Amino acid sequence: MKIAIVGTGYVGLVSGACFAEMGADVTCVDIDRAKIEKLKQGIIPIYEPGLKSIVQRNYEAERLHFTTDLSSVLHEMKIVFIAVGTPSDKNGNADLSFVMTVSETIADHITRPLLIVTKSTVPVGTSHRIRDLVRRRLDERGLREMTFDVASNPEFLKEGAAIKDFLSPERVVVGVESECAKELMTKLYRPFLLNNFRVIFMDILSAEMTKYASNAMLATRISFMNDIANLCERVGADVNMVRRGMGSDSRIGRSFLYPGCGYGGSCFPKDIRALISVAEDVGYEMKLLKAVEEVNNLQKNILFEKLANVFGEKLNRLTVAVWGLSFKPETDDVRDAPSLTLIRSLLDAGVSIRAYDPAAIEEARRVLGDAVYYANDIYDAACGADAVIVPTEWKEFRLPNWEVLKKIMQRHVVIDGRNIYNGAELSSLGFEYHGIGQK
Ligand SMILES: NC(=O)c1ccc[n+]([C@@H]2O[C@H](COP(=O)([O-])OP(=O)(O)OC[C@H]3O[C@@H](n4cnc5c(N)ncnc54)[C@H](O)[C@@H]3O)[C@@H](O)[C@H]2O)c1
């Protein structure tokens, strides 16, 4: 089956490589020439565990192709996925300009029946907008008889575990409005779910909504736990215990109950804003989600506040080590990362920053420039520092050599934004420890 994936970012490249891995003939399309050229040379533009080998293997086997020109390959395709970005616009709406540009190219070059699938996260109704645009253009081109289908197939992969998530998904959500689209999508996803077919078919509007509702639920759990954590600190309870006690109730479950320094990344913040904005457009107020966003915005300042509580007003003489820049471990994505909120506050306060991340230094440098010293490892970052702050819980941060750190740090404050350390143990080693939601 020949398919094109338009947009070769985190979602498009992973989807393309994984479809090719199952034997499909996939062309990944992107307007970024440099990215496509690099991919043809085997250079992977993002850090995602396992991605490089799967891309290289399928490229060499000629099941995975790269191009910047969708119009020249469209006539060969049975399915085209749209996987371009849908960032927030200045009002918090999803900016659909990339999605609509791709749709126009499809509308202008489609020459035979095609299934157009929206994989980008888009507001409810977008796939129908695409359908109407393509129909109008086909009519204008005198191709009134030509049929095509649209479908919605929102993506649920997690950066850092994207290959695993895509190759063995917990479920696949597909919105369709024709038997033909349903058959094609069934054929495409069957290899991923041979033993237990977990494709949930539904109408297109519900599929589009499912993606936003899922992200909204996850973000709500995070903000809820951050609110509980902040209260725990004030009443002397330990949120780590509270989380365990709550999570063992099967109605609640254990996942996504970890307090921290706020959610970031390329999805939750913009998707929450977009859902609030979609609701406003139809005269409904998402009161709960507004609070979720507000709690998160406050939580992103919490590491800086903890530092200020320890050192008082005179922060401008401090040197601080920041361990972790990506919005979560196992990715180089720094979009809306809590580390950036922290670093901007530190810079405003005149603090010298020594930052380290196993994968995201280049991405961070693109955003922060040279205002920060980028260290070679956690010890280089901590050298001469008054405090270590951990916004991202990379595994390699979990078991540092505290004796070495004791020697190389100027003062011995540890602010743990992800509760990965044992406060009592650190105190016994002579560190001043501050976690989230603990006494
Ligand atoms: N990143 C995630 O973890 C994730 C997970 C689920 C869903 N999503 C959704 O998937 C979509 C894509 O996200 P992403 O993180 O992969 O974005 P990304 O920014 O990593 O990649 C988007 C790509 O689209 C390309 N592009 C833009 N306009 C184009 C055009 N006209 N033709 C061809 N290519 C074009 C860009 O050059 C870029 O390479 C978004 O809607 C996002 O919300 C993302």
Tab-separated table of C-alpha atoms and ligand atoms in Angstrom:
chain	number	residue	atom	x	y	z
A	1	MET	CA	0.000	0.000	0.000
A	2	LYS	CA	1.438	3.410	-0.976
A	3	ILE	CA	0.963	6.142	1.543
A	4	ALA	CA	2.303	9.653	2.015
A	5	ILE	CA	2.832	11.355	5.373
A	6	VAL	CA	2.973	15.119	5.079
A	7	GLY	CA	4.996	16.750	7.833
A	8	THR	CA	8.131	14.869	8.883
A	9	GLY	CA	8.352	15.936	12.515
A	10	TYR	CA	8.033	13.879	15.696
A	11	VAL	CA	4.707	12.391	14.601
A	12	GLY	CA	5.208	12.232	10.829
A	13	LEU	CA	8.659	10.649	10.885
A	14	VAL	CA	7.768	8.091	13.549
A	15	SER	CA	4.479	7.176	11.796
A	16	GLY	CA	6.173	6.942	8.408
A	17	ALA	CA	9.013	4.781	9.677
A	18	CYS	CA	6.629	2.473	11.573
A	19	PHE	CA	4.211	2.028	8.651
A	20	ALA	CA	7.246	1.197	6.475
A	21	GLU	CA	8.443	-1.263	9.121
A	22	MET	CA	5.157	-3.153	8.609
A	23	GLY	CA	5.792	-3.303	4.867
A	24	ALA	CA	3.903	-0.276	3.558
A	25	ASP	CA	5.539	1.878	0.892
A	26	VAL	CA	5.801	5.268	2.594
A	27	THR	CA	6.821	8.686	1.336
A	28	CYS	CA	7.521	11.285	4.026
A	29	VAL	CA	7.034	14.831	2.787
A	30	ASP	CA	8.272	18.049	4.361
A	31	ILE	CA	8.753	21.623	3.187
A	32	ASP	CA	11.971	21.827	5.198
A	33	ARG	CA	14.578	21.041	2.512
A	34	ALA	CA	17.469	20.788	4.939
A	35	LYS	CA	15.566	18.235	7.027
A	36	ILE	CA	14.727	16.093	3.987
A	37	GLU	CA	18.318	16.229	2.711
A	38	LYS	CA	19.618	15.165	6.130
A	39	LEU	CA	17.140	12.296	6.293
A	40	LYS	CA	18.306	11.059	2.893
A	41	GLN	CA	21.840	10.987	4.336
A	42	GLY	CA	20.666	8.998	7.351
A	43	ILE	CA	20.805	11.969	9.735
A	44	ILE	CA	17.787	11.979	12.049
A	45	PRO	CA	16.684	15.519	12.934
A	46	ILE	CA	15.204	14.621	16.344
A	47	TYR	CA	16.239	12.538	19.329
A	48	GLU	CA	13.850	9.641	19.774
A	49	PRO	CA	15.053	6.263	21.096
A	50	GLY	CA	15.046	3.572	18.375
A	51	LEU	CA	14.081	5.929	15.564
A	52	LYS	CA	17.414	6.069	13.776
A	53	SER	CA	17.729	2.345	13.086
A	54	ILE	CA	14.141	1.936	11.942
A	55	VAL	CA	14.442	4.902	9.554
A	56	GLN	CA	17.754	3.713	8.154
A	57	ARG	CA	16.605	0.113	7.745
A	58	ASN	CA	13.456	1.058	5.848
A	59	TYR	CA	15.153	3.745	3.769
A	60	GLU	CA	17.782	1.227	2.660
A	61	ALA	CA	15.035	-1.298	1.893
A	62	GLU	CA	13.385	1.401	-0.263
A	63	ARG	CA	10.123	1.222	1.637
A	64	LEU	CA	10.682	4.711	3.073
A	65	HIS	CA	11.237	7.708	0.808
A	66	PHE	CA	11.706	11.408	1.444
A	67	THR	CA	10.658	14.351	-0.679
A	68	THR	CA	9.797	18.030	-0.451
A	69	ASP	CA	7.306	17.829	-3.311
A	70	LEU	CA	3.916	16.385	-2.405
A	71	SER	CA	2.355	17.283	-5.763
A	72	SER	CA	4.767	15.064	-7.704
A	73	VAL	CA	3.991	11.912	-5.679
A	74	LEU	CA	0.313	12.385	-4.906
A	75	HIS	CA	-0.949	10.506	-7.985
A	76	GLU	CA	0.686	7.272	-6.677
A	77	MET	CA	-0.925	7.368	-3.229
A	78	LYS	CA	-3.885	5.515	-1.748
A	79	ILE	CA	-3.725	7.351	1.576
A	80	VAL	CA	-2.274	10.727	2.553
A	81	PHE	CA	-1.767	11.550	6.215
A	82	ILE	CA	-1.546	15.175	7.292
A	83	ALA	CA	0.893	15.339	10.239
A	84	VAL	CA	2.048	18.954	10.195
A	85	GLY	CA	2.193	21.161	13.289
A	86	THR	CA	-0.868	22.853	14.795
A	87	PRO	CA	0.729	25.366	17.194
A	88	SER	CA	-1.208	27.935	19.213
A	89	ASP	CA	-1.941	31.214	17.476
A	90	LYS	CA	-1.804	34.457	19.468
A	91	ASN	CA	-5.367	33.934	20.753
A	92	GLY	CA	-4.807	30.357	21.903
A	93	ASN	CA	-6.611	28.798	18.916
A	94	ALA	CA	-4.973	25.979	16.995
A	95	ASP	CA	-3.207	27.585	14.035
A	96	LEU	CA	-4.490	25.529	11.118
A	97	SER	CA	-2.539	27.354	8.413
A	98	PHE	CA	-0.095	24.440	7.875
A	99	VAL	CA	-2.920	21.916	7.733
A	100	MET	CA	-4.897	24.022	5.263
A	101	THR	CA	-1.852	24.687	3.046
A	102	VAL	CA	-1.300	20.939	2.734
A	103	SER	CA	-5.011	20.417	2.061
A	104	GLU	CA	-4.865	22.969	-0.761
A	105	THR	CA	-1.915	21.187	-2.344
A	106	ILE	CA	-3.843	17.928	-2.154
A	107	ALA	CA	-6.961	19.576	-3.582
A	108	ASP	CA	-5.010	21.041	-6.495
A	109	HIS	CA	-3.167	17.839	-7.429
A	110	ILE	CA	-5.450	14.938	-6.574
A	111	THR	CA	-6.095	12.918	-9.748
A	112	ARG	CA	-7.629	9.691	-8.442
A	113	PRO	CA	-9.629	8.487	-5.435
A	114	LEU	CA	-7.704	9.106	-2.258
A	115	LEU	CA	-8.162	8.820	1.500
A	116	ILE	CA	-7.059	12.013	3.255
A	117	VAL	CA	-6.365	11.355	6.935
A	118	THR	CA	-5.825	14.026	9.578
A	119	LYS	CA	-3.205	12.854	12.062
A	120	SER	CA	-2.341	16.311	13.372
A	121	THR	CA	-4.284	17.308	16.479
A	122	VAL	CA	-7.015	19.532	15.071
A	123	PRO	CA	-10.161	21.173	16.440
A	124	VAL	CA	-13.440	19.374	15.934
A	125	GLY	CA	-14.706	20.031	12.422
A	126	THR	CA	-11.315	20.433	10.733
A	127	SER	CA	-11.499	17.201	8.716
A	128	HIS	CA	-14.859	18.375	7.386
A	129	ARG	CA	-13.292	21.712	6.450
A	130	ILE	CA	-10.659	19.789	4.516
A	131	ARG	CA	-13.363	17.658	2.857
A	132	ASP	CA	-15.298	20.767	1.786
A	133	LEU	CA	-12.171	22.502	0.471
A	134	VAL	CA	-11.110	19.506	-1.618
A	135	ARG	CA	-14.646	19.006	-2.977
A	136	ARG	CA	-14.868	22.674	-3.969
A	137	ARG	CA	-11.498	22.624	-5.751
A	138	LEU	CA	-12.304	19.356	-7.539
A	139	ASP	CA	-15.557	20.863	-8.775
A	140	GLU	CA	-13.706	23.980	-9.934
A	141	ARG	CA	-11.246	21.727	-11.769
A	142	GLY	CA	-14.171	20.025	-13.563
A	143	LEU	CA	-13.629	16.767	-11.646
A	144	ARG	CA	-17.179	16.506	-10.271
A	145	GLU	CA	-17.295	12.729	-10.605
A	146	MET	CA	-14.093	12.110	-8.682
A	147	THR	CA	-14.549	10.645	-5.231
A	148	PHE	CA	-12.316	10.883	-2.212
A	149	ASP	CA	-12.667	10.259	1.519
A	150	VAL	CA	-11.537	11.969	4.677
A	151	ALA	CA	-10.779	10.350	8.025
A	152	SER	CA	-9.463	11.415	11.401
A	153	ASN	CA	-6.729	9.351	13.028
A	154	PRO	CA	-5.418	11.338	15.993
A	155	GLU	CA	-2.029	10.280	17.281
A	156	PHE	CA	-1.426	9.221	20.888
A	157	LEU	CA	2.299	8.429	20.826
A	158	LYS	CA	4.469	9.785	23.630
A	159	GLU	CA	7.767	11.428	22.770
A	160	GLY	CA	10.538	9.347	24.296
A	161	ALA	CA	8.549	6.125	23.783
A	162	ALA	CA	7.163	6.946	20.349
A	163	ILE	CA	8.363	3.880	18.449
A	164	LYS	CA	7.032	1.473	21.041
A	165	ASP	CA	3.747	3.368	21.278
A	166	PHE	CA	3.305	3.362	17.526
A	167	LEU	CA	4.303	-0.249	16.917
A	168	SER	CA	2.123	-1.622	19.698
A	169	PRO	CA	-0.524	0.965	20.483
A	170	GLU	CA	-2.920	0.584	23.401
A	171	ARG	CA	-5.624	1.566	20.934
A	172	VAL	CA	-5.995	3.374	17.644
A	173	VAL	CA	-8.825	5.875	17.212
A	174	VAL	CA	-10.192	6.351	13.708
A	175	GLY	CA	-13.048	8.585	12.631
A	176	VAL	CA	-14.563	7.628	9.290
A	177	GLU	CA	-17.667	8.291	7.282
A	178	SER	CA	-17.477	5.587	4.609
A	179	GLU	CA	-17.004	1.822	4.493
A	180	CYS	CA	-14.180	2.280	2.014
A	181	ALA	CA	-12.211	4.490	4.455
A	182	LYS	CA	-12.894	2.007	7.255
A	183	GLU	CA	-11.593	-0.891	5.149
A	184	LEU	CA	-8.403	0.945	4.182
A	185	MET	CA	-7.651	1.977	7.756
A	186	THR	CA	-8.358	-1.533	8.995
A	187	LYS	CA	-5.923	-2.929	6.446
A	188	LEU	CA	-3.264	-0.413	7.391
A	189	TYR	CA	-3.475	-0.970	11.156
A	190	ARG	CA	-4.114	-4.723	11.236
A	191	PRO	CA	-0.359	-5.577	11.203
A	192	PHE	CA	0.137	-3.531	14.389
A	193	LEU	CA	-2.689	-5.292	16.233
A	194	LEU	CA	-2.684	-8.825	14.842
A	195	ASN	CA	-3.629	-10.604	18.050
A	196	ASN	CA	-5.982	-8.075	19.530
A	197	PHE	CA	-7.434	-5.595	17.065
A	198	ARG	CA	-7.934	-2.437	19.058
A	199	VAL	CA	-8.956	0.089	16.420
A	200	ILE	CA	-11.903	2.063	17.726
A	201	PHE	CA	-13.941	3.317	14.804
A	202	MET	CA	-16.257	6.249	15.343
A	203	ASP	CA	-17.533	9.330	13.547
A	204	ILE	CA	-14.992	11.971	12.561
A	205	LEU	CA	-16.090	14.689	14.991
A	206	SER	CA	-15.878	12.303	17.937
A	207	ALA	CA	-12.396	11.125	16.876
A	208	GLU	CA	-11.146	14.708	16.729
A	209	MET	CA	-12.669	15.385	20.147
A	210	THR	CA	-11.218	12.191	21.666
A	211	LYS	CA	-7.672	13.464	21.193
A	212	TYR	CA	-8.319	16.791	22.930
A	213	ALA	CA	-10.353	15.166	25.686
A	214	SER	CA	-7.539	12.674	26.365
A	215	ASN	CA	-4.852	15.338	26.627
A	216	ALA	CA	-7.163	17.484	28.734
A	217	MET	CA	-7.717	14.587	31.167
A	218	LEU	CA	-3.987	13.907	31.503
A	219	ALA	CA	-3.199	17.586	32.045
A	220	THR	CA	-5.999	17.752	34.622
A	221	ARG	CA	-4.486	14.876	36.605
A	222	ILE	CA	-1.114	16.634	36.607
A	223	SER	CA	-2.504	19.989	37.741
A	224	PHE	CA	-4.685	18.256	40.324
A	225	MET	CA	-1.666	16.521	41.838
A	226	ASN	CA	0.368	19.728	41.765
A	227	ASP	CA	-2.423	21.484	43.659
A	228	ILE	CA	-2.523	18.631	46.195
A	229	ALA	CA	1.295	18.724	46.470
A	230	ASN	CA	1.306	22.445	47.232
A	231	LEU	CA	-1.290	21.882	49.926
A	232	CYS	CA	0.705	18.934	51.335
A	233	GLU	CA	3.678	21.271	51.835
A	234	ARG	CA	1.532	23.677	53.789
A	235	VAL	CA	-0.106	21.103	56.062
A	236	GLY	CA	2.917	18.866	56.605
A	237	ALA	CA	1.796	15.868	54.527
A	238	ASP	CA	4.022	14.048	52.011
A	239	VAL	CA	2.580	13.906	48.516
A	240	ASN	CA	4.657	10.823	47.670
A	241	MET	CA	2.714	8.902	50.281
A	242	VAL	CA	-0.579	10.495	49.286
A	243	ARG	CA	0.040	9.532	45.643
A	244	ARG	CA	0.685	5.920	46.559
A	245	GLY	CA	-2.354	5.800	48.761
A	246	MET	CA	-4.573	7.301	46.079
A	247	GLY	CA	-3.114	5.435	43.122
A	248	SER	CA	-3.705	2.010	44.588
A	249	ASP	CA	-7.441	2.602	44.269
A	250	SER	CA	-8.224	0.947	40.939
A	251	ARG	CA	-10.837	3.586	40.177
A	252	ILE	CA	-8.040	6.181	40.260
A	253	GLY	CA	-5.010	4.239	39.008
A	254	ARG	CA	-1.316	5.061	39.395
A	255	SER	CA	-0.346	6.810	36.188
A	256	PHE	CA	-0.151	10.542	35.725
A	257	LEU	CA	-0.329	11.227	39.435
A	258	TYR	CA	3.210	12.570	39.727
A	259	PRO	CA	3.520	16.111	41.017
A	260	GLY	CA	6.324	18.210	39.619
A	261	CYS	CA	7.170	21.580	38.132
A	262	GLY	CA	4.324	21.640	35.625
A	263	TYR	CA	3.566	20.079	32.282
A	264	GLY	CA	5.138	21.351	29.075
A	265	GLY	CA	5.884	19.987	25.646
A	266	SER	CA	4.421	20.498	22.237
A	267	CYS	CA	0.964	19.088	23.051
A	268	PHE	CA	-0.627	19.641	26.456
A	269	PRO	CA	-0.225	23.431	26.733
A	270	LYS	CA	-1.413	24.187	23.208
A	271	ASP	CA	-4.147	21.546	23.187
A	272	ILE	CA	-5.621	22.775	26.467
A	273	ARG	CA	-5.635	26.328	25.125
A	274	ALA	CA	-7.213	25.159	21.867
A	275	LEU	CA	-9.979	23.237	23.635
A	276	ILE	CA	-10.815	26.236	25.822
A	277	SER	CA	-10.928	28.333	22.691
A	278	VAL	CA	-13.064	25.838	20.708
A	279	ALA	CA	-15.555	25.894	23.588
A	280	GLU	CA	-15.613	29.694	23.620
A	281	ASP	CA	-16.436	29.680	19.902
A	282	VAL	CA	-19.623	27.757	20.643
A	283	GLY	CA	-20.492	29.817	23.723
A	284	TYR	CA	-19.346	27.324	26.362
A	285	GLU	CA	-16.851	27.980	29.139
A	286	MET	CA	-14.427	25.189	30.092
A	287	LYS	CA	-14.088	26.301	33.725
A	288	LEU	CA	-12.170	23.219	34.844
A	289	LEU	CA	-9.609	23.443	32.036
A	290	LYS	CA	-9.025	27.125	32.672
A	291	ALA	CA	-8.114	26.217	36.247
A	292	VAL	CA	-5.892	23.378	35.005
A	293	GLU	CA	-3.989	25.859	32.869
A	294	GLU	CA	-3.756	28.434	35.652
A	295	VAL	CA	-2.425	25.883	38.146
A	296	ASN	CA	0.144	24.762	35.576
A	297	ASN	CA	1.325	28.288	34.853
A	298	LEU	CA	1.853	28.864	38.572
A	299	GLN	CA	3.559	25.500	39.006
A	300	LYS	CA	6.110	26.323	36.336
A	301	ASN	CA	7.425	29.065	38.643
A	302	ILE	CA	7.733	26.820	41.660
A	303	LEU	CA	11.421	25.915	41.277
A	304	PHE	CA	12.405	29.555	41.061
A	305	GLU	CA	10.237	30.356	44.087
A	306	LYS	CA	11.890	27.579	46.081
A	307	LEU	CA	15.314	28.950	45.177
A	308	ALA	CA	14.244	32.457	46.206
A	309	ASN	CA	12.900	31.076	49.503
A	310	VAL	CA	16.280	29.529	50.268
A	311	PHE	CA	18.526	32.413	49.208
A	312	GLY	CA	16.317	35.454	49.796
A	313	GLU	CA	16.619	38.502	47.589
A	314	LYS	CA	20.257	38.338	46.619
A	315	LEU	CA	20.072	35.887	43.770
A	316	ASN	CA	22.329	37.769	41.390
A	317	ARG	CA	25.497	36.402	42.958
A	318	LEU	CA	24.347	32.819	42.630
A	319	THR	CA	25.485	30.116	40.261
A	320	VAL	CA	22.858	27.461	39.634
A	321	ALA	CA	23.162	24.105	37.923
A	322	VAL	CA	20.087	23.125	35.909
A	323	TRP	CA	19.889	19.397	35.221
A	324	GLY	CA	17.491	18.659	32.374
A	325	LEU	CA	16.244	20.980	29.645
A	326	SER	CA	13.830	18.883	27.585
A	327	PHE	CA	10.190	18.991	28.678
A	328	LYS	CA	10.496	15.347	29.736
A	329	PRO	CA	13.174	12.637	29.612
A	330	GLU	CA	14.153	10.745	26.440
A	331	THR	CA	13.409	13.578	24.043
A	332	ASP	CA	15.226	16.671	22.791
A	333	ASP	CA	11.949	18.611	22.585
A	334	VAL	CA	12.074	21.813	24.652
A	335	ARG	CA	8.789	23.325	23.459
A	336	ASP	CA	7.036	24.945	26.464
A	337	ALA	CA	9.431	23.104	28.804
A	338	PRO	CA	9.292	24.074	32.515
A	339	SER	CA	13.113	24.361	32.361
A	340	LEU	CA	12.755	27.361	30.056
A	341	THR	CA	10.388	29.153	32.448
A	342	LEU	CA	12.886	28.514	35.246
A	343	ILE	CA	15.900	29.637	33.215
A	344	ARG	CA	14.203	32.841	32.069
A	345	SER	CA	13.383	33.742	35.694
A	346	LEU	CA	16.950	32.931	36.752
A	347	LEU	CA	18.366	35.104	33.967
A	348	ASP	CA	16.042	37.983	34.930
A	349	ALA	CA	17.326	37.686	38.494
A	350	GLY	CA	20.938	37.813	37.311
A	351	VAL	CA	21.787	34.221	38.250
A	352	SER	CA	24.645	32.464	36.411
A	353	ILE	CA	23.380	29.241	34.902
A	354	ARG	CA	25.247	26.033	34.132
A	355	ALA	CA	22.847	23.727	32.299
A	356	TYR	CA	23.133	20.125	31.225
A	357	ASP	CA	20.848	17.807	29.273
A	358	PRO	CA	21.706	14.439	27.703
A	359	ALA	CA	19.908	15.264	24.411
A	360	ALA	CA	18.367	18.732	24.298
A	361	ILE	CA	21.311	21.136	24.463
A	362	GLU	CA	21.153	22.035	20.773
A	363	GLU	CA	17.398	22.640	20.910
A	364	ALA	CA	17.795	24.712	24.088
A	365	ARG	CA	20.598	26.732	22.534
A	366	ARG	CA	18.266	27.599	19.652
A	367	VAL	CA	15.871	29.173	22.170
A	368	LEU	CA	18.204	30.559	24.843
A	369	GLY	CA	21.312	31.351	22.815
A	370	ASP	CA	24.502	31.730	24.784
A	371	ALA	CA	22.971	33.278	27.896
A	372	VAL	CA	23.601	29.938	29.589
A	373	TYR	CA	26.746	27.826	29.974
A	374	TYR	CA	26.031	24.406	28.439
A	375	ALA	CA	27.844	21.790	30.485
A	376	ASN	CA	29.252	18.434	29.386
A	377	ASP	CA	27.674	16.444	32.210
A	378	ILE	CA	25.952	16.897	35.581
A	379	TYR	CA	29.272	17.369	37.410
A	380	ASP	CA	30.488	20.013	34.993
A	381	ALA	CA	27.137	21.772	35.524
A	382	ALA	CA	27.396	21.529	39.316
A	383	CYS	CA	30.988	22.776	39.477
A	384	GLY	CA	31.058	25.843	41.750
A	385	ALA	CA	27.254	25.957	41.895
A	386	ASP	CA	25.278	27.122	44.914
A	387	ALA	CA	22.338	24.935	44.013
A	388	VAL	CA	21.331	22.124	41.692
A	389	ILE	CA	17.823	22.343	40.262
A	390	VAL	CA	16.246	19.372	38.463
A	391	PRO	CA	13.361	20.236	36.129
A	392	THR	CA	13.575	16.975	34.084
A	393	GLU	CA	13.990	13.466	35.485
A	394	TRP	CA	16.451	11.875	33.045
A	395	LYS	CA	17.475	8.425	34.323
A	396	GLU	CA	21.156	9.339	34.428
A	397	PHE	CA	20.367	11.972	37.084
A	398	ARG	CA	18.932	9.473	39.528
A	399	LEU	CA	22.082	8.124	41.112
A	400	PRO	CA	24.697	10.871	41.111
A	401	ASN	CA	27.860	10.649	43.169
A	402	TRP	CA	26.869	12.938	46.036
A	403	GLU	CA	30.341	12.839	47.535
A	404	VAL	CA	31.811	14.329	44.390
A	405	LEU	CA	29.015	16.882	44.263
A	406	LYS	CA	29.660	17.803	47.884
A	407	LYS	CA	33.243	18.645	46.974
A	408	ILE	CA	32.663	20.538	43.736
A	409	MET	CA	29.606	22.596	44.716
A	410	GLN	CA	30.001	25.944	46.426
A	411	ARG	CA	26.881	25.480	48.539
A	412	HIS	CA	24.762	22.375	48.823
A	413	VAL	CA	21.154	23.068	47.934
A	414	VAL	CA	19.199	20.576	45.815
A	415	ILE	CA	15.806	21.574	44.399
A	416	ASP	CA	14.194	18.478	42.987
A	417	GLY	CA	11.383	19.355	40.572
A	418	ARG	CA	10.454	15.713	39.976
A	419	ASN	CA	10.853	14.095	43.397
A	420	ILE	CA	13.540	11.676	42.244
A	421	TYR	CA	15.746	11.915	45.340
A	422	ASN	CA	15.346	10.797	48.922
A	423	GLY	CA	15.326	13.968	50.982
A	424	ALA	CA	16.349	12.244	54.239
A	425	GLU	CA	19.351	10.619	52.551
A	426	LEU	CA	20.487	13.911	51.045
A	427	SER	CA	20.090	15.707	54.372
A	428	SER	CA	22.263	13.075	56.047
A	429	LEU	CA	24.928	13.761	53.411
A	430	GLY	CA	24.857	17.465	54.216
A	431	PHE	CA	22.627	18.749	51.422
A	432	GLU	CA	19.664	21.050	51.881
A	433	TYR	CA	16.911	19.271	49.992
A	434	HIS	CA	13.654	20.716	48.637
A	435	GLY	CA	11.257	18.473	46.736
A	436	ILE	CA	7.678	19.005	45.613
A	437	GLY	CA	4.855	18.448	48.096
A	438	GLN	CA	7.067	17.285	50.946
A	439	LYS	CA	7.799	18.673	54.383
B	1	LIG	N1	4.885	15.569	19.235
B	1	LIG	C1	4.014	14.765	19.836
B	1	LIG	O1	4.337	14.099	20.834
B	1	LIG	C2	2.620	14.619	19.317
B	1	LIG	C3	1.826	13.568	19.776
B	1	LIG	C4	0.531	13.433	19.290
B	1	LIG	C5	0.031	14.366	18.376
B	1	LIG	N2	0.839	15.393	17.958
B	1	LIG	C6	0.285	16.333	16.977
B	1	LIG	O2	0.852	16.000	15.700
B	1	LIG	C7	1.062	17.193	14.944
B	1	LIG	C8	2.516	17.284	14.530
B	1	LIG	O3	3.283	17.418	15.698
B	1	LIG	P1	4.880	17.258	15.670
B	1	LIG	O4	5.342	17.340	17.078
B	1	LIG	O5	5.245	16.106	14.839
B	1	LIG	O6	5.280	18.613	14.892
B	1	LIG	P2	6.730	19.029	14.364
B	1	LIG	O7	6.790	20.508	14.520
B	1	LIG	O8	7.774	18.170	14.973
B	1	LIG	O9	6.669	18.667	12.809
B	1	LIG	C9	5.838	19.289	11.891
B	1	LIG	C10	6.510	19.234	10.532
B	1	LIG	O10	5.609	19.696	9.533
B	1	LIG	C11	6.376	20.355	8.542
B	1	LIG	N3	5.499	21.170	7.690
B	1	LIG	C12	4.902	22.359	7.986
B	1	LIG	N4	4.190	22.774	6.911
B	1	LIG	C13	4.319	21.843	5.950
B	1	LIG	C14	3.813	21.703	4.616
B	1	LIG	N5	3.003	22.621	4.082
B	1	LIG	N6	4.149	20.614	3.908
B	1	LIG	C15	4.976	19.672	4.447
B	1	LIG	N7	5.477	19.743	5.697
B	1	LIG	C16	5.152	20.822	6.440
B	1	LIG	C17	7.391	21.132	9.342
B	1	LIG	O11	8.496	21.530	8.542
B	1	LIG	C18	7.770	20.100	10.425
B	1	LIG	O12	8.872	19.313	10.026
B	1	LIG	C19	0.581	18.330	15.815
B	1	LIG	O13	-0.763	18.614	15.514
B	1	LIG	C20	0.660	17.775	17.212
B	1	LIG	O14	-0.227	18.378	18.111
B	1	LIG	C21	2.112	15.529	18.402
